[in-house]
Amino acid sequence: MLTRKQHELLMFIHERMKESGIPPSFDEMKDALDLASKSGIHRLITALEERGFIRRLPNRARALEVVRLPDSMNPSLGGRKARFEPAVIEGNLGKVASPPARVSSSALEDYARPISIPVMGRIAAGTPIEAIQTHSHTIAVPPEMLGAGEHYALEVRGDSMIDAGIFDGDTVLIKKQDQASTGEIIVALVDDEEATLKRLRRKGNTIALEAANPAYETRIFPPDRVKVQGRLVGLLRKY
């Protein structure tokens, strides 16, 4: 059983995440519940966490996961336990939203925090490897490196894109999309089996996947064999 304030805070967090994809700041939660200080919000969040309604994600500011909603919100279930698909916000995992027109200084500071991007495995820039794998971990990326939309990251294996400044071991940042313009570097899925990082060229009724290394040949396919999985928007490298 939740207290009135606990229920109000849970619903405020849930509605804000549905509306904007960004969890509210502590100042926003304090104002919404008309509390005198943020310490009261800390106590309410701790209570919600202890009761299994929310979960705080480690090492991320304002990172919350709504685990479940009160059963009373689902009267049509006739007393059965509500099935709720968790709405996960981990710095709005992989997604970048535009900042609101009016923000407080604290909210603007939160917006500027790094974004958590899911790393979806390895991508071939050379010898083909298997298609994109499932989410393995996340990395923090400055929001100025990303535009609006959904993003993911891939670890590069191979040297076919070295003349484009992409080396073996780099991590590429990809905007998720299924269309791209000729000349853009994309993640291409060939025959639903092979994922590769190449420059897209359109030649008549064919699609060319062009390497950026003279040691590799350009590969040409009919359009139905190639699916665009995303477009390169950034790169991270460790020295």
Short mmCIF file of C-alpha atoms in Angstrom, two decimals:
data_model
loop_
_atom_site.label_atom_id
_atom_site.label_comp_id
_atom_site.label_asym_id
_atom_site.label_seq_id
_atom_site.Cartn_x
_atom_site.Cartn_y
_atom_site.Cartn_z
CA MET A 1 0.00 0.00 0.00
CA LEU A 2 1.33 3.41 -0.97
CA THR A 3 0.80 6.67 0.84
CA ARG A 4 -0.80 9.50 -1.09
CA LYS A 5 2.52 11.27 -1.63
CA GLN A 6 4.25 8.06 -2.73
CA HIS A 7 1.46 7.40 -5.23
CA GLU A 8 1.61 10.99 -6.52
CA LEU A 9 5.36 10.81 -7.05
CA LEU A 10 5.20 7.42 -8.78
CA MET A 11 2.54 8.66 -11.19
CA PHE A 12 4.39 11.94 -11.83
CA ILE A 13 7.57 10.03 -12.77
CA HIS A 14 5.60 7.59 -14.92
CA GLU A 15 3.69 10.31 -16.80
CA ARG A 16 6.78 12.47 -17.34
CA MET A 17 8.71 9.51 -18.81
CA LYS A 18 5.79 8.71 -21.14
CA GLU A 19 5.50 12.32 -22.30
CA SER A 20 9.11 13.31 -22.87
CA GLY A 21 11.28 10.23 -22.44
CA ILE A 22 13.27 12.10 -19.79
CA PRO A 23 12.77 11.51 -16.06
CA PRO A 24 12.01 14.59 -13.96
CA SER A 25 14.69 16.28 -11.91
CA PHE A 26 14.51 16.33 -8.12
CA ASP A 27 13.56 20.02 -8.27
CA GLU A 28 10.70 19.23 -10.64
CA MET A 29 9.50 16.40 -8.41
CA LYS A 30 9.70 18.67 -5.34
CA ASP A 31 7.64 21.38 -7.05
CA ALA A 32 5.08 18.92 -8.42
CA LEU A 33 4.43 17.48 -4.96
CA ASP A 34 4.64 20.90 -3.26
CA LEU A 35 7.36 19.82 -0.86
CA ALA A 36 9.66 22.22 0.95
CA SER A 37 12.93 20.40 0.18
CA LYS A 38 14.46 17.70 -1.99
CA SER A 39 15.14 15.56 1.07
CA GLY A 40 11.45 14.65 1.08
CA ILE A 41 11.78 13.44 -2.52
CA HIS A 42 14.76 11.30 -1.54
CA ARG A 43 12.68 9.66 1.20
CA LEU A 44 9.75 9.02 -1.15
CA ILE A 45 12.00 7.51 -3.85
CA THR A 46 13.65 5.27 -1.27
CA ALA A 47 10.22 4.12 -0.08
CA LEU A 48 9.08 3.39 -3.65
CA GLU A 49 12.29 1.49 -4.30
CA GLU A 50 11.90 -0.58 -1.12
CA ARG A 51 8.32 -1.45 -2.15
CA GLY A 52 9.43 -2.59 -5.59
CA PHE A 53 7.76 0.14 -7.67
CA ILE A 54 10.90 1.79 -9.01
CA ARG A 55 14.58 0.95 -9.32
CA ARG A 56 17.49 3.37 -9.40
CA LEU A 57 20.11 2.50 -12.00
CA PRO A 58 23.73 2.82 -10.82
CA ASN A 59 26.27 5.36 -12.05
CA ARG A 60 23.74 7.50 -13.90
CA ALA A 61 22.21 10.75 -12.70
CA ARG A 62 18.40 10.78 -12.82
CA ALA A 63 18.35 7.17 -14.03
CA LEU A 64 15.13 5.49 -12.93
CA GLU A 65 13.24 2.38 -13.94
CA VAL A 66 9.52 2.12 -13.26
CA VAL A 67 9.15 -1.55 -12.37
CA ARG A 68 5.39 -1.66 -11.82
CA LEU A 69 2.32 0.46 -11.20
CA PRO A 70 -0.26 0.01 -8.44
CA ASP A 71 -2.75 -2.77 -9.17
CA SER A 72 -5.55 -0.28 -8.48
CA MET A 73 -4.75 1.37 -11.81
CA ASN A 74 -6.01 -1.75 -13.61
CA PRO A 75 -9.55 -2.39 -12.24
CA SER A 76 -10.50 -4.39 -15.35
CA LEU A 77 -8.12 -7.15 -14.25
CA GLY A 78 -10.58 -8.29 -11.59
CA GLY A 79 -8.02 -8.62 -8.84
CA ARG A 80 -5.39 -10.33 -10.99
CA LYS A 81 -1.89 -8.95 -10.81
CA ALA A 82 -1.34 -6.25 -13.40
CA ARG A 83 1.13 -7.00 -16.15
CA PHE A 84 3.28 -3.95 -16.69
CA GLU A 85 6.06 -3.65 -19.21
CA PRO A 86 8.87 -1.71 -17.51
CA ALA A 87 9.62 1.71 -18.93
CA VAL A 88 13.39 1.97 -18.61
CA ILE A 89 15.12 5.32 -18.62
CA GLU A 90 18.88 5.12 -18.44
CA GLY A 91 19.72 8.62 -19.42
CA ASN A 92 16.99 7.84 -21.97
CA LEU A 93 18.93 4.90 -23.32
CA GLY A 94 20.17 5.64 -26.79
CA LYS A 95 17.67 8.41 -27.43
CA VAL A 96 18.33 12.14 -27.48
CA ALA A 97 15.47 14.54 -26.91
CA SER A 98 15.48 18.25 -27.65
CA PRO A 99 15.73 20.38 -24.52
CA PRO A 100 12.45 22.02 -23.47
CA ALA A 101 11.96 25.66 -24.38
CA ARG A 102 11.92 26.73 -20.75
CA VAL A 103 14.20 24.98 -18.32
CA SER A 104 15.69 25.74 -14.96
CA SER A 105 19.45 25.86 -14.63
CA SER A 106 19.42 22.51 -12.83
CA ALA A 107 17.29 20.90 -15.55
CA LEU A 108 19.58 22.28 -18.24
CA GLU A 109 22.57 20.86 -16.39
CA ASP A 110 20.87 17.46 -16.27
CA TYR A 111 20.13 17.64 -20.01
CA ALA A 112 23.84 18.18 -20.68
CA ARG A 113 24.83 15.02 -18.86
CA PRO A 114 26.23 12.11 -20.90
CA ILE A 115 23.73 9.85 -22.65
CA SER A 116 23.90 6.08 -22.14
CA ILE A 117 24.14 4.31 -25.51
CA PRO A 118 23.67 0.53 -25.81
CA VAL A 119 26.60 -1.36 -27.34
CA MET A 120 25.11 -3.98 -29.65
CA GLY A 121 28.17 -6.11 -30.30
CA ARG A 122 30.79 -5.97 -33.05
CA ILE A 123 30.61 -4.83 -36.64
CA ALA A 124 32.88 -5.87 -39.50
CA ALA A 125 34.96 -3.29 -41.31
CA GLY A 126 36.73 -5.96 -43.28
CA THR A 127 36.08 -9.70 -43.26
CA PRO A 128 32.35 -10.24 -42.74
CA ILE A 129 31.18 -11.34 -39.31
CA GLU A 130 27.79 -12.41 -38.01
CA ALA A 131 24.90 -9.97 -37.83
CA ILE A 132 24.53 -7.45 -35.03
CA GLN A 133 24.38 -9.09 -31.63
CA THR A 134 22.17 -8.28 -28.68
CA HIS A 135 22.78 -5.46 -26.22
CA SER A 136 25.91 -6.27 -24.20
CA HIS A 137 26.61 -3.12 -22.18
CA THR A 138 26.32 0.66 -22.36
CA ILE A 139 28.71 3.55 -22.83
CA ALA A 140 28.35 7.21 -21.84
CA VAL A 141 28.40 9.64 -24.75
CA PRO A 142 28.30 13.47 -24.60
CA PRO A 143 24.90 14.60 -25.97
CA GLU A 144 26.57 17.07 -28.35
CA MET A 145 27.93 14.10 -30.32
CA LEU A 146 24.40 12.93 -31.10
CA GLY A 147 21.45 14.39 -32.91
CA ALA A 148 17.82 13.66 -32.15
CA GLY A 149 16.62 10.08 -32.48
CA GLU A 150 17.64 6.62 -31.30
CA HIS A 151 21.26 5.54 -31.29
CA TYR A 152 23.43 2.51 -30.59
CA ALA A 153 27.12 1.72 -30.65
CA LEU A 154 29.20 -1.03 -32.25
CA GLU A 155 32.79 -2.13 -31.75
CA VAL A 156 34.72 -2.14 -35.03
CA ARG A 157 36.69 -5.18 -36.15
CA GLY A 158 38.75 -4.99 -39.34
CA ASP A 159 40.56 -2.36 -41.39
CA SER A 160 38.45 -1.84 -44.50
CA MET A 161 37.44 1.71 -43.42
CA ILE A 162 40.83 3.06 -42.32
CA ASP A 163 40.94 5.71 -45.05
CA ALA A 164 37.71 7.09 -43.55
CA GLY A 165 39.47 7.33 -40.18
CA ILE A 166 37.78 4.23 -38.72
CA PHE A 167 40.27 1.77 -37.21
CA ASP A 168 40.11 -1.70 -35.73
CA GLY A 169 39.06 -1.36 -32.08
CA ASP A 170 37.15 1.91 -32.52
CA THR A 171 33.59 2.27 -31.29
CA VAL A 172 31.21 3.78 -33.83
CA LEU A 173 28.04 5.64 -32.88
CA ILE A 174 25.11 4.79 -35.14
CA LYS A 175 21.79 6.58 -35.55
CA LYS A 176 19.12 3.95 -36.03
CA GLN A 177 17.37 4.39 -39.40
CA ASP A 178 16.39 2.29 -42.39
CA GLN A 179 17.18 4.82 -45.12
CA ALA A 180 20.43 6.54 -46.10
CA SER A 181 21.80 8.75 -48.84
CA THR A 182 24.55 7.75 -51.23
CA GLY A 183 27.97 8.58 -49.84
CA GLU A 184 26.99 8.01 -46.19
CA ILE A 185 28.71 5.40 -44.05
CA ILE A 186 26.11 2.90 -42.88
CA VAL A 187 25.56 -0.32 -41.05
CA ALA A 188 24.36 -2.68 -43.78
CA LEU A 189 22.77 -6.06 -43.19
CA VAL A 190 23.36 -8.34 -46.17
CA ASP A 191 21.03 -11.29 -46.74
CA ASP A 192 19.79 -10.91 -43.13
CA GLU A 193 22.98 -12.64 -42.00
CA GLU A 194 26.02 -10.42 -42.39
CA ALA A 195 26.48 -6.99 -40.81
CA THR A 196 29.14 -4.68 -42.18
CA LEU A 197 30.20 -1.04 -41.96
CA LYS A 198 30.64 0.46 -45.41
CA ARG A 199 30.00 3.57 -47.50
CA LEU A 200 26.74 3.39 -49.42
CA ARG A 201 26.75 4.00 -53.17
CA ARG A 202 23.73 3.65 -55.42
CA LYS A 203 24.50 2.61 -58.97
CA GLY A 204 21.40 2.30 -61.13
CA ASN A 205 19.29 -0.50 -59.74
CA THR A 206 22.07 -1.82 -57.52
CA ILE A 207 23.58 -0.97 -54.16
CA ALA A 208 27.33 -0.81 -53.73
CA LEU A 209 28.99 -1.22 -50.33
CA GLU A 210 32.29 0.59 -50.72
CA ALA A 211 35.32 0.09 -48.51
CA ALA A 212 37.70 2.89 -47.56
CA ASN A 213 40.80 0.78 -48.09
CA PRO A 214 42.18 -0.08 -51.56
CA ALA A 215 42.92 -3.60 -50.36
CA TYR A 216 39.18 -4.36 -50.35
CA GLU A 217 36.85 -4.56 -53.33
CA THR A 218 33.53 -2.75 -53.57
CA ARG A 219 30.68 -5.24 -53.23
CA ILE A 220 27.56 -4.77 -55.37
CA PHE A 221 24.14 -6.20 -54.55
CA PRO A 222 20.54 -5.96 -55.74
CA PRO A 223 18.50 -3.74 -53.39
CA ASP A 224 16.53 -6.61 -51.87
CA ARG A 225 19.70 -8.14 -50.39
CA VAL A 226 20.77 -5.09 -48.38
CA LYS A 227 18.98 -3.49 -45.43
CA VAL A 228 20.16 -0.22 -43.89
CA GLN A 229 20.39 -0.61 -40.12
CA GLY A 230 21.72 2.85 -39.28
CA ARG A 231 24.02 5.72 -40.22
CA LEU A 232 27.41 6.62 -38.75
CA VAL A 233 27.23 9.82 -36.68
CA GLY A 234 30.27 9.59 -34.41
CA LEU A 235 33.29 7.63 -33.28
CA LEU A 236 35.07 6.92 -30.00
CA ARG A 237 38.66 5.78 -29.70
CA LYS A 238 40.85 4.73 -26.79
CA TYR A 239 44.56 5.47 -26.81
#
